[in-house]
Amino acid sequence: MVSVTDMIGATWRLEDAIRDVIAENLNFSSNSRPMRNKARLLPHLLVQKYPQLSDIEHELRGVFETCRIAIDHKSISPVVAKAAIAIADEYRELIIKLKH
């Protein structure tokens, strides 16, 4: 069974990977921004630095937005949660490879 906490963890790991590769472009505190703002800004900053990733920007926003909805509602469909976690993990691995 997948929980909201599992999904939040996957989203945070994705956020950390994005922050790691765009560190010099980052000009806001991670704790001070609501998930809705992160959903827009982090994928945008990533694509600014790596334009070849423009085709996944919308999907990254979707992962963050799904996490926000799960947090707000304190629940989410297990199928949606599993999909969001899988997408977050897949893109995290792709993003980590950008640094190497």
Tab-separated table of C-alpha atoms in Angstrom:
chain	number	residue	atom	x	y	z
A	1	MET	CA	0.000	0.000	0.000
A	2	VAL	CA	1.313	3.413	-0.966
A	3	SER	CA	0.730	6.317	1.379
A	4	VAL	CA	0.707	10.066	0.981
A	5	THR	CA	3.934	10.056	2.988
A	6	ASP	CA	5.591	7.789	0.410
A	7	MET	CA	4.547	10.138	-2.357
A	8	ILE	CA	5.747	13.199	-0.471
A	9	GLY	CA	9.118	11.510	0.070
A	10	ALA	CA	9.480	10.755	-3.635
A	11	THR	CA	8.539	14.328	-4.506
A	12	TRP	CA	11.067	15.730	-2.021
A	13	ARG	CA	13.794	13.530	-3.500
A	14	LEU	CA	12.879	14.826	-6.957
A	15	GLU	CA	12.936	18.395	-5.657
A	16	ASP	CA	16.367	17.840	-4.110
A	17	ALA	CA	17.723	16.459	-7.394
A	18	ILE	CA	16.416	19.472	-9.307
A	19	ARG	CA	17.824	21.874	-6.718
A	20	ASP	CA	21.174	20.123	-6.886
A	21	VAL	CA	21.563	20.621	-10.653
A	22	ILE	CA	20.224	24.195	-10.700
A	23	ALA	CA	21.808	25.361	-7.445
A	24	GLU	CA	23.326	28.500	-8.899
A	25	ASN	CA	19.937	29.561	-10.312
A	26	LEU	CA	18.097	28.963	-7.073
A	27	ASN	CA	17.051	32.132	-5.314
A	28	PHE	CA	14.383	31.057	-2.886
A	29	SER	CA	14.176	29.007	0.274
A	30	SER	CA	12.716	25.537	-0.177
A	31	ASN	CA	10.808	25.725	3.080
A	32	SER	CA	9.207	29.083	2.419
A	33	ARG	CA	7.471	28.220	-0.831
A	34	PRO	CA	4.169	26.428	-1.105
A	35	MET	CA	4.093	23.302	-3.270
A	36	ARG	CA	2.041	25.148	-5.923
A	37	ASN	CA	4.876	27.646	-6.441
A	38	LYS	CA	7.473	24.873	-6.497
A	39	ALA	CA	5.395	23.030	-9.086
A	40	ARG	CA	5.733	25.981	-11.436
A	41	LEU	CA	9.180	27.271	-10.606
A	42	LEU	CA	11.415	24.223	-10.190
A	43	PRO	CA	10.604	22.599	-13.557
A	44	HIS	CA	10.915	26.013	-15.217
A	45	LEU	CA	14.367	26.625	-13.721
A	46	LEU	CA	15.452	23.126	-14.711
A	47	VAL	CA	14.389	23.676	-18.320
A	48	GLN	CA	16.102	27.068	-18.377
A	49	LYS	CA	19.374	25.376	-17.532
A	50	TYR	CA	18.721	22.209	-19.585
A	51	PRO	CA	16.491	23.171	-22.554
A	52	GLN	CA	16.625	19.588	-23.827
A	53	LEU	CA	14.298	18.691	-20.930
A	54	SER	CA	11.503	20.995	-22.111
A	55	ASP	CA	9.392	18.012	-23.138
A	56	ILE	CA	9.163	16.792	-19.518
A	57	GLU	CA	8.482	20.152	-17.857
A	58	HIS	CA	4.713	19.594	-17.871
A	59	GLU	CA	5.071	16.113	-16.369
A	60	LEU	CA	7.329	17.403	-13.592
A	61	ARG	CA	4.754	20.035	-12.764
A	62	GLY	CA	2.137	17.300	-12.648
A	63	VAL	CA	4.127	15.289	-10.097
A	64	PHE	CA	4.468	18.306	-7.801
A	65	GLU	CA	0.810	19.225	-8.264
A	66	THR	CA	-0.304	15.663	-7.500
A	67	CYS	CA	1.714	15.769	-4.303
A	68	ARG	CA	0.125	19.090	-3.359
A	69	ILE	CA	-3.347	17.669	-3.868
A	70	ALA	CA	-2.485	14.618	-1.775
A	71	ILE	CA	-1.211	16.860	1.026
A	72	ASP	CA	-4.306	19.074	0.889
A	73	HIS	CA	-6.732	16.146	0.905
A	74	LYS	CA	-4.635	13.902	3.152
A	75	SER	CA	-5.363	11.039	0.776
A	76	ILE	CA	-4.927	9.990	-2.821
A	77	SER	CA	-5.768	7.049	-5.012
A	78	PRO	CA	-3.133	4.319	-4.583
A	79	VAL	CA	-2.860	4.006	-8.372
A	80	VAL	CA	-2.168	7.736	-8.761
A	81	ALA	CA	0.303	7.667	-5.886
A	82	LYS	CA	2.219	4.725	-7.379
A	83	ALA	CA	2.339	6.454	-10.758
A	84	ALA	CA	3.531	9.739	-9.250
A	85	ILE	CA	6.238	7.957	-7.262
A	86	ALA	CA	7.410	6.024	-10.322
A	87	ILE	CA	7.545	9.183	-12.441
A	88	ALA	CA	9.298	11.142	-9.691
A	89	ASP	CA	11.907	8.402	-9.239
A	90	GLU	CA	12.475	8.027	-12.987
A	91	TYR	CA	12.969	11.755	-13.514
A	92	ARG	CA	15.127	12.036	-10.400
A	93	GLU	CA	17.518	9.473	-11.876
A	94	LEU	CA	17.544	11.335	-15.201
A	95	ILE	CA	18.247	14.643	-13.467
A	96	ILE	CA	21.013	13.203	-11.288
A	97	LYS	CA	22.762	11.983	-14.459
A	98	LEU	CA	22.890	15.580	-15.723
A	99	LYS	CA	25.545	16.403	-13.146
A	100	HIS	CA	27.828	13.593	-14.285
